[in-house]
Amino acid sequence: MLILGIESSCDETGVALVEIKDNERASNSTPQTWPELLSHALHSQIALHIPYGGVVPELASRDHIQRVVPLAESVMSLANKEFDEIDVIAFTKGPGLAGALLVGAGVACSLGAALDKPVMGIHHLEGHLLSPFLSRDPPSFPFVALLVSGGHTQLMRVEGVGQYELLGESIDDAAGEAFDKSAKLLGIDYPGGRALSELAQLGDPSAYDFPRPLLHSKDLNFSFAGLKTSVLTQCKKLGDRLINERANIAASTQAAIVDVLVRKSLKALNQTGLSCLVVAGGVGANKSLRESLSVECKKIGVRVHHPELEFCTDNGAMIAMAGAMRIQTQRELPSKIYSFEVNPRWPLDQINV
Ligand code: KG4
Ligand code: ZN
């Protein structure tokens, strides 16, 4: 069974094709093998938005329109398959930019109607959450997931496909936003997180003692808005000297973010008693976070699963995979209702509602 996945929630257009082996379909809720990624293709809009310092929704939608069909043609040809061999089309239904989501929904529904095949709307964060299943060494349920994307920082207890319990989340800025906003203060172009982490490698993480909000709170919530304000205050204080201190500021900012993410993840593992941690979302590509989590989790006998680097940030493979895993663990196929419906604000714990 072939599932085409389309991601268009923000500034990346991603398309991918995954396959469920016939004998692994809906046989039981924990199949022996998970679906296999056959091909994927991605177009990043970063260059398009750089002059504006952030994502311009209208430009994002227009660019998705131009990219989706050629990317879909390319994944079909990479996998040596024809469009009429597709069985289901999965697309990102939300959360994300309404216009951008509508492009993916529109193409998925049109293709579904033309091929007379079902379509399914996938939650973008479920895609991130299940992205480690694209690797050769996938995790086993249940696990704790640290979801760190541009707009979300959440700790989830994941019992199985579609069974997600929110343990804690950011009450203001997400970790990705803290990276991006601090990067902007250092004169780094949007989206900034990755470039800030590269600059951080040249600096001293203990040079500035930036706040670690809610580090010792009993709950599993996060707060990163104060960090950005502290970085701003420090940059102003440095004035002309900032130019020589950029690497130290970057390293100290990253250290504060990583410290909080690691401590709260360990707390979630302790509270749930689970011994497997999955890290997903764009910030999950951060080298320092990956290293710190690996070191700390090893000490307490917890296995950490990261998606491959290319599948940390937005991509079509995670959407195709989430759709395929849903089909594989449920007995019913999605419907042939082509409603173009999107949900720009969709909490992950309401995914089944
Ligand atoms: O998951 P994602 O691609 O998009 C959303 O769903 O939001 O995450 C994008 C976020 C941005 O904030 C970006 O700066 C951050 O992930 N990011 C990083 C790194 N790579 C991407 N942050 C820190 N270090 C990185 N290496
Ligand atoms: Zn994302």
mmCIF file of C-alpha atoms and ligand atoms in Angstrom:
data_model
loop_
_atom_site.group_PDB
_atom_site.id
_atom_site.type_symbol
_atom_site.label_atom_id
_atom_site.label_comp_id
_atom_site.label_asym_id
_atom_site.label_seq_id
_atom_site.Cartn_x
_atom_site.Cartn_y
_atom_site.Cartn_z
ATOM 1 C CA MET A 1 0.000 0.000 0.000
ATOM 2 C CA LEU A 2 1.422 3.392 -1.007
ATOM 3 C CA ILE A 3 0.857 6.620 0.951
ATOM 4 C CA LEU A 4 1.807 9.990 -0.488
ATOM 5 C CA GLY A 5 2.482 12.653 2.171
ATOM 6 C CA ILE A 6 2.339 16.430 1.627
ATOM 7 C CA GLU A 7 3.688 19.019 4.098
ATOM 8 C CA SER A 8 3.001 22.734 3.529
ATOM 9 C CA SER A 9 2.287 24.188 6.979
ATOM 10 C CA CYS A 10 4.928 26.927 6.993
ATOM 11 C CA ASP A 11 8.079 27.630 4.995
ATOM 12 C CA GLU A 12 8.992 24.204 3.654
ATOM 13 C CA THR A 13 7.217 22.234 0.938
ATOM 14 C CA GLY A 14 7.811 18.531 1.468
ATOM 15 C CA VAL A 15 6.445 15.502 -0.372
ATOM 16 C CA ALA A 16 7.216 11.835 0.275
ATOM 17 C CA LEU A 17 6.078 8.333 -0.560
ATOM 18 C CA VAL A 18 5.985 5.525 2.024
ATOM 19 C CA GLU A 19 4.921 1.909 1.693
ATOM 20 C CA ILE A 20 3.082 -0.401 4.082
ATOM 21 C CA LYS A 21 3.840 -4.033 3.377
ATOM 22 C CA ASP A 22 0.533 -5.871 2.769
ATOM 23 C CA ASN A 23 0.984 -8.333 5.608
ATOM 24 C CA GLU A 24 1.606 -5.516 8.093
ATOM 25 C CA ARG A 25 -1.704 -3.717 7.543
ATOM 26 C CA ALA A 26 -4.000 -3.551 10.539
ATOM 27 C CA SER A 27 -2.867 -6.997 11.636
ATOM 28 C CA ASN A 28 -2.581 -5.751 15.196
ATOM 29 C CA SER A 29 -1.803 -2.531 17.043
ATOM 30 C CA THR A 30 1.956 -3.196 17.227
ATOM 31 C CA PRO A 31 3.138 -4.328 13.812
ATOM 32 C CA GLN A 32 6.458 -6.129 13.377
ATOM 33 C CA THR A 33 7.798 -3.537 10.981
ATOM 34 C CA TRP A 34 6.826 0.058 10.425
ATOM 35 C CA PRO A 35 6.183 1.551 6.970
ATOM 36 C CA GLU A 36 9.151 2.127 4.712
ATOM 37 C CA LEU A 37 10.139 5.456 3.189
ATOM 38 C CA LEU A 38 10.532 5.025 -0.573
ATOM 39 C CA SER A 39 11.366 8.591 -1.598
ATOM 40 C CA HIS A 40 11.096 12.183 -0.455
ATOM 41 C CA ALA A 41 11.736 15.698 -1.762
ATOM 42 C CA LEU A 42 11.860 19.085 -0.103
ATOM 43 C CA HIS A 43 11.939 22.740 -1.052
ATOM 44 C CA SER A 44 12.911 25.262 1.622
ATOM 45 C CA GLN A 45 11.581 28.835 1.326
ATOM 46 C CA ILE A 46 14.215 30.304 3.668
ATOM 47 C CA ALA A 47 15.916 32.332 0.916
ATOM 48 C CA LEU A 48 12.520 33.733 -0.141
ATOM 49 C CA HIS A 49 11.728 35.098 3.330
ATOM 50 C CA ILE A 50 15.195 36.286 4.457
ATOM 51 C CA PRO A 51 14.747 39.849 3.097
ATOM 52 C CA TYR A 52 11.659 40.249 5.331
ATOM 53 C CA GLY A 53 13.269 38.844 8.508
ATOM 54 C CA GLY A 54 10.582 36.172 8.887
ATOM 55 C CA VAL A 55 7.923 34.150 7.088
ATOM 56 C CA VAL A 56 5.531 36.216 4.930
ATOM 57 C CA PRO A 57 2.360 34.062 4.837
ATOM 58 C CA GLU A 58 1.140 35.208 1.408
ATOM 59 C CA LEU A 59 4.531 34.549 -0.203
ATOM 60 C CA ALA A 60 4.692 31.171 1.540
ATOM 61 C CA SER A 61 1.313 30.102 0.073
ATOM 62 C CA ARG A 62 2.226 31.243 -3.427
ATOM 63 C CA ASP A 63 5.519 29.394 -3.309
ATOM 64 C CA HIS A 64 3.881 26.171 -2.049
ATOM 65 C CA ILE A 65 1.483 26.344 -5.030
ATOM 66 C CA GLN A 66 4.426 26.361 -7.420
ATOM 67 C CA ARG A 67 6.354 23.596 -5.657
ATOM 68 C CA VAL A 68 3.947 20.847 -4.595
ATOM 69 C CA VAL A 69 3.170 19.247 -7.956
ATOM 70 C CA PRO A 70 6.791 19.168 -9.272
ATOM 71 C CA LEU A 71 7.944 17.731 -5.917
ATOM 72 C CA ALA A 72 5.197 15.083 -6.080
ATOM 73 C CA GLU A 73 6.250 14.180 -9.634
ATOM 74 C CA SER A 74 9.819 13.911 -8.472
ATOM 75 C CA VAL A 75 9.071 11.534 -5.535
ATOM 76 C CA MET A 76 6.971 9.300 -7.812
ATOM 77 C CA SER A 77 9.765 9.087 -10.342
ATOM 78 C CA LEU A 78 12.442 8.547 -7.633
ATOM 79 C CA ALA A 79 10.398 5.604 -6.317
ATOM 80 C CA ASN A 80 9.700 4.375 -9.852
ATOM 81 C CA LYS A 81 5.930 4.469 -9.256
ATOM 82 C CA GLU A 82 2.951 5.933 -11.123
ATOM 83 C CA PHE A 83 0.355 8.265 -9.565
ATOM 84 C CA ASP A 84 -2.413 5.694 -10.055
ATOM 85 C CA GLU A 85 -0.522 3.291 -7.770
ATOM 86 C CA ILE A 86 -1.052 5.636 -4.775
ATOM 87 C CA ASP A 87 -3.584 4.253 -2.262
ATOM 88 C CA VAL A 88 -3.952 7.160 0.195
ATOM 89 C CA ILE A 89 -2.905 10.816 0.248
ATOM 90 C CA ALA A 90 -1.925 12.318 3.612
ATOM 91 C CA PHE A 91 -1.527 16.078 4.045
ATOM 92 C CA THR A 92 -0.777 18.433 6.941
ATOM 93 C CA LYS A 93 -4.150 19.682 8.178
ATOM 94 C CA GLY A 94 -2.721 21.868 10.960
ATOM 95 C CA PRO A 95 -1.430 23.619 12.927
ATOM 96 C CA GLY A 96 0.255 26.158 10.673
ATOM 97 C CA LEU A 97 -0.414 29.112 8.377
ATOM 98 C CA ALA A 98 -3.984 28.871 7.039
ATOM 99 C CA GLY A 99 -3.143 29.779 3.433
ATOM 100 C CA ALA A 100 -0.113 27.492 3.329
ATOM 101 C CA LEU A 101 -2.098 24.579 4.790
ATOM 102 C CA LEU A 102 -4.860 25.145 2.227
ATOM 103 C CA VAL A 103 -2.394 24.610 -0.622
ATOM 104 C CA GLY A 104 -1.471 21.144 0.669
ATOM 105 C CA ALA A 105 -5.120 20.330 1.427
ATOM 106 C CA GLY A 106 -6.190 21.538 -2.028
ATOM 107 C CA VAL A 107 -3.605 19.476 -3.893
ATOM 108 C CA ALA A 108 -4.262 16.387 -1.719
ATOM 109 C CA CYS A 109 -8.042 16.621 -2.231
ATOM 110 C CA SER A 110 -7.760 17.276 -5.973
ATOM 111 C CA LEU A 111 -5.388 14.366 -6.435
ATOM 112 C CA GLY A 112 -7.576 12.151 -4.230
ATOM 113 C CA ALA A 113 -10.697 13.037 -6.240
ATOM 114 C CA ALA A 114 -8.904 12.531 -9.565
ATOM 115 C CA LEU A 115 -7.532 9.130 -8.530
ATOM 116 C CA ASP A 116 -10.663 8.176 -6.543
ATOM 117 C CA LYS A 117 -8.490 7.563 -3.468
ATOM 118 C CA PRO A 118 -8.990 8.554 0.195
ATOM 119 C CA VAL A 119 -7.260 11.539 1.786
ATOM 120 C CA MET A 120 -6.322 12.075 5.412
ATOM 121 C CA GLY A 121 -5.452 15.250 7.339
ATOM 122 C CA ILE A 122 -2.434 14.816 9.608
ATOM 123 C CA HIS A 123 -1.437 16.862 12.655
ATOM 124 C CA HIS A 124 1.930 18.485 11.956
ATOM 125 C CA LEU A 125 3.237 17.768 15.462
ATOM 126 C CA GLU A 126 2.192 14.122 15.201
ATOM 127 C CA GLY A 127 4.415 14.038 12.119
ATOM 128 C CA HIS A 128 7.348 15.372 14.175
ATOM 129 C CA LEU A 129 6.526 13.015 17.044
ATOM 130 C CA LEU A 130 6.595 9.938 14.819
ATOM 131 C CA SER A 131 9.575 11.088 12.695
ATOM 132 C CA PRO A 132 12.072 8.877 14.629
ATOM 133 C CA PHE A 133 10.208 5.906 13.101
ATOM 134 C CA LEU A 134 11.789 6.922 9.788
ATOM 135 C CA SER A 135 15.158 5.820 11.152
ATOM 136 C CA ARG A 136 16.618 2.323 10.986
ATOM 137 C CA ASP A 137 16.499 2.036 14.768
ATOM 138 C CA PRO A 138 12.982 3.213 15.692
ATOM 139 C CA PRO A 139 11.798 3.643 19.302
ATOM 140 C CA SER A 140 9.238 1.377 21.000
ATOM 141 C CA PHE A 141 6.039 2.598 22.639
ATOM 142 C CA PRO A 142 5.512 3.919 25.260
ATOM 143 C CA PHE A 143 7.924 6.850 25.434
ATOM 144 C CA VAL A 144 8.292 10.453 26.536
ATOM 145 C CA ALA A 145 8.578 12.897 23.632
ATOM 146 C CA LEU A 146 10.242 16.282 23.769
ATOM 147 C CA LEU A 147 8.708 18.242 20.887
ATOM 148 C CA VAL A 148 10.759 21.316 20.106
ATOM 149 C CA SER A 149 9.722 23.077 16.909
ATOM 150 C CA GLY A 150 9.642 26.735 15.915
ATOM 151 C CA GLY A 151 6.261 27.352 17.528
ATOM 152 C CA HIS A 152 5.897 24.564 20.106
ATOM 153 C CA THR A 153 7.792 23.238 23.107
ATOM 154 C CA GLN A 154 5.958 20.307 24.653
ATOM 155 C CA LEU A 155 6.578 17.186 26.679
ATOM 156 C CA MET A 156 4.204 14.365 25.771
ATOM 157 C CA ARG A 157 3.592 10.885 27.070
ATOM 158 C CA VAL A 158 3.139 8.716 23.974
ATOM 159 C CA GLU A 159 1.353 5.435 24.579
ATOM 160 C CA GLY A 160 0.913 4.486 20.914
ATOM 161 C CA VAL A 161 -0.068 5.973 17.545
ATOM 162 C CA GLY A 162 -2.722 8.629 18.255
ATOM 163 C CA GLN A 163 -2.401 8.285 22.042
ATOM 164 C CA TYR A 164 -0.736 11.463 23.212
ATOM 165 C CA GLU A 165 -0.958 12.974 26.690
ATOM 166 C CA LEU A 166 0.369 16.492 27.208
ATOM 167 C CA LEU A 167 2.661 16.569 30.262
ATOM 168 C CA GLY A 168 3.857 20.167 29.972
ATOM 169 C CA GLU A 169 4.428 22.968 27.479
ATOM 170 C CA SER A 170 5.759 26.465 27.083
ATOM 171 C CA ILE A 171 3.548 29.097 28.651
ATOM 172 C CA ASP A 172 4.981 31.785 26.332
ATOM 173 C CA ASP A 173 7.746 31.546 23.680
ATOM 174 C CA ALA A 174 8.817 28.179 22.303
ATOM 175 C CA ALA A 175 12.480 27.121 22.493
ATOM 176 C CA GLY A 176 12.737 27.604 18.714
ATOM 177 C CA GLU A 177 11.446 31.161 19.085
ATOM 178 C CA ALA A 178 14.010 31.805 21.841
ATOM 179 C CA PHE A 179 16.758 30.651 19.467
ATOM 180 C CA ASP A 180 15.389 32.707 16.567
ATOM 181 C CA LYS A 181 14.697 35.912 18.523
ATOM 182 C CA SER A 182 18.109 35.801 20.258
ATOM 183 C CA ALA A 183 19.741 35.181 16.873
ATOM 184 C CA LYS A 184 18.011 38.282 15.494
ATOM 185 C CA LEU A 185 19.433 40.362 18.377
ATOM 186 C CA LEU A 186 22.896 39.149 17.302
ATOM 187 C CA GLY A 187 22.238 40.247 13.721
ATOM 188 C CA ILE A 188 21.692 36.723 12.380
ATOM 189 C CA ASP A 189 19.154 36.260 9.563
ATOM 190 C CA TYR A 190 15.868 34.356 10.084
ATOM 191 C CA PRO A 191 15.352 31.549 11.026
ATOM 192 C CA GLY A 192 18.559 31.884 13.025
ATOM 193 C CA GLY A 193 18.498 28.850 15.320
ATOM 194 C CA ARG A 194 21.000 26.797 13.379
ATOM 195 C CA ALA A 195 23.350 29.730 12.694
ATOM 196 C CA LEU A 196 23.229 30.734 16.380
ATOM 197 C CA SER A 197 24.230 27.209 17.372
ATOM 198 C CA GLU A 198 27.156 27.326 14.935
ATOM 199 C CA LEU A 199 28.294 30.673 16.374
ATOM 200 C CA ALA A 200 27.894 29.218 19.874
ATOM 201 C CA GLN A 201 30.599 26.667 19.146
ATOM 202 C CA LEU A 202 33.113 29.536 19.117
ATOM 203 C CA GLY A 203 31.985 30.970 22.467
ATOM 204 C CA ASP A 204 32.045 30.281 26.196
ATOM 205 C CA PRO A 205 28.693 28.946 27.472
ATOM 206 C CA SER A 206 29.420 30.238 30.982
ATOM 207 C CA ALA A 207 30.338 33.787 29.880
ATOM 208 C CA TYR A 208 26.851 35.121 30.715
ATOM 209 C CA ASP A 209 24.488 33.732 33.313
ATOM 210 C CA PHE A 210 21.165 33.926 31.469
ATOM 211 C CA PRO A 211 17.985 32.900 33.324
ATOM 212 C CA ARG A 212 16.645 29.352 33.246
ATOM 213 C CA PRO A 213 12.939 30.082 33.860
ATOM 214 C CA LEU A 214 10.811 27.437 35.630
ATOM 215 C CA LEU A 215 13.894 25.193 35.944
ATOM 216 C CA HIS A 216 12.938 24.211 39.470
ATOM 217 C CA SER A 217 9.161 24.436 39.192
ATOM 218 C CA LYS A 218 7.326 21.234 40.086
ATOM 219 C CA ASP A 219 5.395 21.121 36.808
ATOM 220 C CA LEU A 220 6.743 20.295 33.365
ATOM 221 C CA ASN A 221 6.040 23.696 31.813
ATOM 222 C CA PHE A 222 8.573 25.944 30.112
ATOM 223 C CA SER A 223 8.959 29.702 29.737
ATOM 224 C CA PHE A 224 11.474 31.279 27.362
ATOM 225 C CA ALA A 225 10.191 34.864 26.921
ATOM 226 C CA GLY A 226 12.330 36.190 29.819
ATOM 227 C CA LEU A 227 15.482 34.739 28.298
ATOM 228 C CA LYS A 228 15.056 36.803 25.139
ATOM 229 C CA THR A 229 14.564 39.940 27.271
ATOM 230 C CA SER A 230 17.784 39.178 29.214
ATOM 231 C CA VAL A 231 19.690 38.704 25.973
ATOM 232 C CA LEU A 232 18.306 42.020 24.709
ATOM 233 C CA THR A 233 19.316 43.808 27.937
ATOM 234 C CA GLN A 234 22.818 42.319 27.769
ATOM 235 C CA CYS A 235 23.226 43.299 24.098
ATOM 236 C CA LYS A 236 22.213 46.899 24.913
ATOM 237 C CA LYS A 237 24.599 46.977 27.875
ATOM 238 C CA LEU A 238 27.483 45.817 25.692
ATOM 239 C CA GLY A 239 26.822 48.456 23.019
ATOM 240 C CA ASP A 240 29.831 48.636 20.687
ATOM 241 C CA ARG A 241 31.528 45.754 22.514
ATOM 242 C CA LEU A 242 28.755 43.363 21.344
ATOM 243 C CA ILE A 243 30.640 42.700 18.120
ATOM 244 C CA ASN A 244 33.385 40.904 20.098
ATOM 245 C CA GLU A 245 30.934 39.143 22.410
ATOM 246 C CA ARG A 246 28.521 37.642 19.890
ATOM 247 C CA ALA A 247 29.900 34.092 20.208
ATOM 248 C CA ASN A 248 29.819 34.230 24.018
ATOM 249 C CA ILE A 249 26.225 35.520 23.997
ATOM 250 C CA ALA A 250 25.233 32.790 21.521
ATOM 251 C CA ALA A 251 26.923 30.070 23.589
ATOM 252 C CA SER A 252 25.383 31.320 26.856
ATOM 253 C CA THR A 253 21.904 31.593 25.296
ATOM 254 C CA GLN A 254 22.124 28.087 23.892
ATOM 255 C CA ALA A 255 23.379 26.760 27.247
ATOM 256 C CA ALA A 256 20.354 28.262 29.051
ATOM 257 C CA ILE A 257 17.860 26.781 26.557
ATOM 258 C CA VAL A 258 19.522 23.360 26.485
ATOM 259 C CA ASP A 259 19.798 23.257 30.277
ATOM 260 C CA VAL A 260 16.049 23.804 30.716
ATOM 261 C CA LEU A 261 15.084 21.326 27.975
ATOM 262 C CA VAL A 262 17.348 18.618 29.408
ATOM 263 C CA ARG A 263 16.291 19.101 33.065
ATOM 264 C CA LYS A 264 12.575 19.097 32.215
ATOM 265 C CA SER A 265 12.939 16.017 30.006
ATOM 266 C CA LEU A 266 14.670 14.156 32.845
ATOM 267 C CA LYS A 267 11.895 15.252 35.191
ATOM 268 C CA ALA A 268 9.248 13.938 32.760
ATOM 269 C CA LEU A 269 11.065 10.593 32.526
ATOM 270 C CA ASN A 270 11.242 10.425 36.298
ATOM 271 C CA GLN A 271 7.562 11.299 36.769
ATOM 272 C CA THR A 272 6.302 8.819 34.168
ATOM 273 C CA GLY A 273 8.779 6.060 35.021
ATOM 274 C CA LEU A 274 9.378 5.551 31.279
ATOM 275 C CA SER A 275 12.831 4.667 29.973
ATOM 276 C CA CYS A 276 12.697 5.913 26.389
ATOM 277 C CA LEU A 277 12.913 9.525 25.195
ATOM 278 C CA VAL A 278 12.145 10.767 21.701
ATOM 279 C CA VAL A 279 13.328 14.228 20.660
ATOM 280 C CA ALA A 280 11.634 15.752 17.627
ATOM 281 C CA GLY A 281 11.171 19.067 15.827
ATOM 282 C CA GLY A 282 13.617 21.587 14.360
ATOM 283 C CA VAL A 283 15.424 22.375 17.635
ATOM 284 C CA GLY A 284 16.007 18.625 17.938
ATOM 285 C CA ALA A 285 18.711 19.149 15.298
ATOM 286 C CA ASN A 286 20.709 21.177 17.832
ATOM 287 C CA LYS A 287 24.044 19.456 18.445
ATOM 288 C CA SER A 288 24.451 20.633 22.011
ATOM 289 C CA LEU A 289 20.920 19.469 22.939
ATOM 290 C CA ARG A 290 21.501 16.072 21.318
ATOM 291 C CA GLU A 291 24.824 15.617 23.118
ATOM 292 C CA SER A 292 23.562 16.767 26.531
ATOM 293 C CA LEU A 293 20.476 14.564 26.373
ATOM 294 C CA SER A 294 22.518 11.562 25.306
ATOM 295 C CA VAL A 295 25.001 12.034 28.172
ATOM 296 C CA GLU A 296 22.360 12.665 30.852
ATOM 297 C CA CYS A 297 20.030 9.883 29.697
ATOM 298 C CA LYS A 298 22.865 7.373 29.556
ATOM 299 C CA LYS A 299 23.542 8.054 33.245
ATOM 300 C CA ILE A 300 19.998 6.938 34.147
ATOM 301 C CA GLY A 301 19.701 4.090 31.648
ATOM 302 C CA VAL A 302 17.290 5.875 29.292
ATOM 303 C CA ARG A 303 17.515 5.443 25.513
ATOM 304 C CA VAL A 304 17.230 8.602 23.430
ATOM 305 C CA HIS A 305 15.885 8.462 19.883
ATOM 306 C CA HIS A 306 16.487 11.367 17.525
ATOM 307 C CA PRO A 307 15.147 11.560 13.986
ATOM 308 C CA GLU A 308 17.810 11.724 11.285
ATOM 309 C CA LEU A 309 18.993 15.355 11.027
ATOM 310 C CA GLU A 310 17.182 15.913 7.712
ATOM 311 C CA PHE A 311 13.879 14.837 9.336
ATOM 312 C CA CYS A 312 14.160 17.120 12.406
ATOM 313 C CA THR A 313 12.993 20.184 10.515
ATOM 314 C CA ASP A 314 9.768 20.177 8.484
ATOM 315 C CA ASN A 315 9.523 17.558 5.748
ATOM 316 C CA GLY A 316 7.005 15.449 3.841
ATOM 317 C CA ALA A 317 8.382 12.106 5.029
ATOM 318 C CA MET A 318 7.095 12.605 8.569
ATOM 319 C CA ILE A 319 3.575 13.371 7.276
ATOM 320 C CA ALA A 320 3.521 10.328 4.981
ATOM 321 C CA MET A 321 4.888 8.214 7.864
ATOM 322 C CA ALA A 322 2.318 9.480 10.395
ATOM 323 C CA GLY A 323 -0.476 8.767 7.889
ATOM 324 C CA ALA A 324 0.892 5.307 7.171
ATOM 325 C CA MET A 325 1.319 4.471 10.870
ATOM 326 C CA ARG A 326 -2.274 5.555 11.506
ATOM 327 C CA ILE A 327 -3.534 3.334 8.693
ATOM 328 C CA GLN A 328 -1.347 0.461 9.870
ATOM 329 C CA THR A 329 -2.679 0.538 13.423
ATOM 330 C CA GLN A 330 -6.335 1.223 12.587
ATOM 331 C CA ARG A 331 -8.588 -1.127 10.716
ATOM 332 C CA GLU A 332 -10.428 1.452 8.657
ATOM 333 C CA LEU A 333 -9.128 3.388 5.713
ATOM 334 C CA PRO A 334 -9.602 7.168 5.715
ATOM 335 C CA SER A 335 -12.590 8.587 3.844
ATOM 336 C CA LYS A 336 -13.061 9.877 0.317
ATOM 337 C CA ILE A 337 -14.430 13.191 1.588
ATOM 338 C CA TYR A 338 -12.583 15.959 -0.217
ATOM 339 C CA SER A 339 -13.457 18.857 2.063
ATOM 340 C CA PHE A 340 -10.288 21.017 1.839
ATOM 341 C CA GLU A 341 -10.562 21.343 5.625
ATOM 342 C CA VAL A 342 -7.592 22.724 7.571
ATOM 343 C CA ASN A 343 -7.122 23.537 11.259
ATOM 344 C CA PRO A 344 -4.487 26.285 11.736
ATOM 345 C CA ARG A 345 -4.767 26.099 15.557
ATOM 346 C CA TRP A 346 -5.065 22.468 16.531
ATOM 347 C CA PRO A 347 -3.840 21.225 19.930
ATOM 348 C CA LEU A 348 -2.149 17.844 19.663
ATOM 349 C CA ASP A 349 -4.055 16.407 22.604
ATOM 350 C CA GLN A 350 -7.296 17.043 20.672
ATOM 351 C CA ILE A 351 -6.121 15.057 17.681
ATOM 352 C CA ASN A 352 -8.843 12.425 17.957
ATOM 353 C CA VAL A 353 -11.671 14.862 18.705
HETATM 354 O O1 KG4 B 1 10.082 21.919 13.339
HETATM 355 P P1 KG4 B 1 10.521 23.097 12.540
HETATM 356 O O2 KG4 B 1 11.292 22.844 11.274
HETATM 357 O O3 KG4 B 1 9.325 24.008 12.139
HETATM 358 C C1 KG4 B 1 8.187 24.171 12.923
HETATM 359 O O4 KG4 B 1 7.328 23.248 12.927
HETATM 360 O O5 KG4 B 1 8.133 25.211 13.591
HETATM 361 O O6 KG4 B 1 11.382 23.989 13.538
HETATM 362 C C2 KG4 B 1 11.978 25.183 13.140
HETATM 363 C C3 KG4 B 1 12.758 25.737 14.315
HETATM 364 C C4 KG4 B 1 13.265 27.149 14.081
HETATM 365 O O7 KG4 B 1 13.013 27.905 15.252
HETATM 366 C C5 KG4 B 1 14.753 26.920 13.858
HETATM 367 O O8 KG4 B 1 15.549 28.026 14.177
HETATM 368 C C6 KG4 B 1 15.022 25.772 14.786
HETATM 369 O O9 KG4 B 1 13.911 24.924 14.587
HETATM 370 N N1 KG4 B 1 16.277 25.064 14.485
HETATM 371 C C7 KG4 B 1 17.322 25.012 15.340
HETATM 372 C C8 KG4 B 1 18.319 24.256 14.692
HETATM 373 N N2 KG4 B 1 17.852 23.870 13.469
HETATM 374 C C9 KG4 B 1 16.587 24.371 13.366
HETATM 375 N N3 KG4 B 1 17.486 25.537 16.566
HETATM 376 C C10 KG4 B 1 18.657 25.303 17.184
HETATM 377 N N4 KG4 B 1 19.672 24.600 16.636
HETATM 378 C C11 KG4 B 1 19.550 24.055 15.395
HETATM 379 N N5 KG4 B 1 20.548 23.350 14.867
HETATM 380 ZN ZN ZN B 2 7.511 21.573 12.241
#
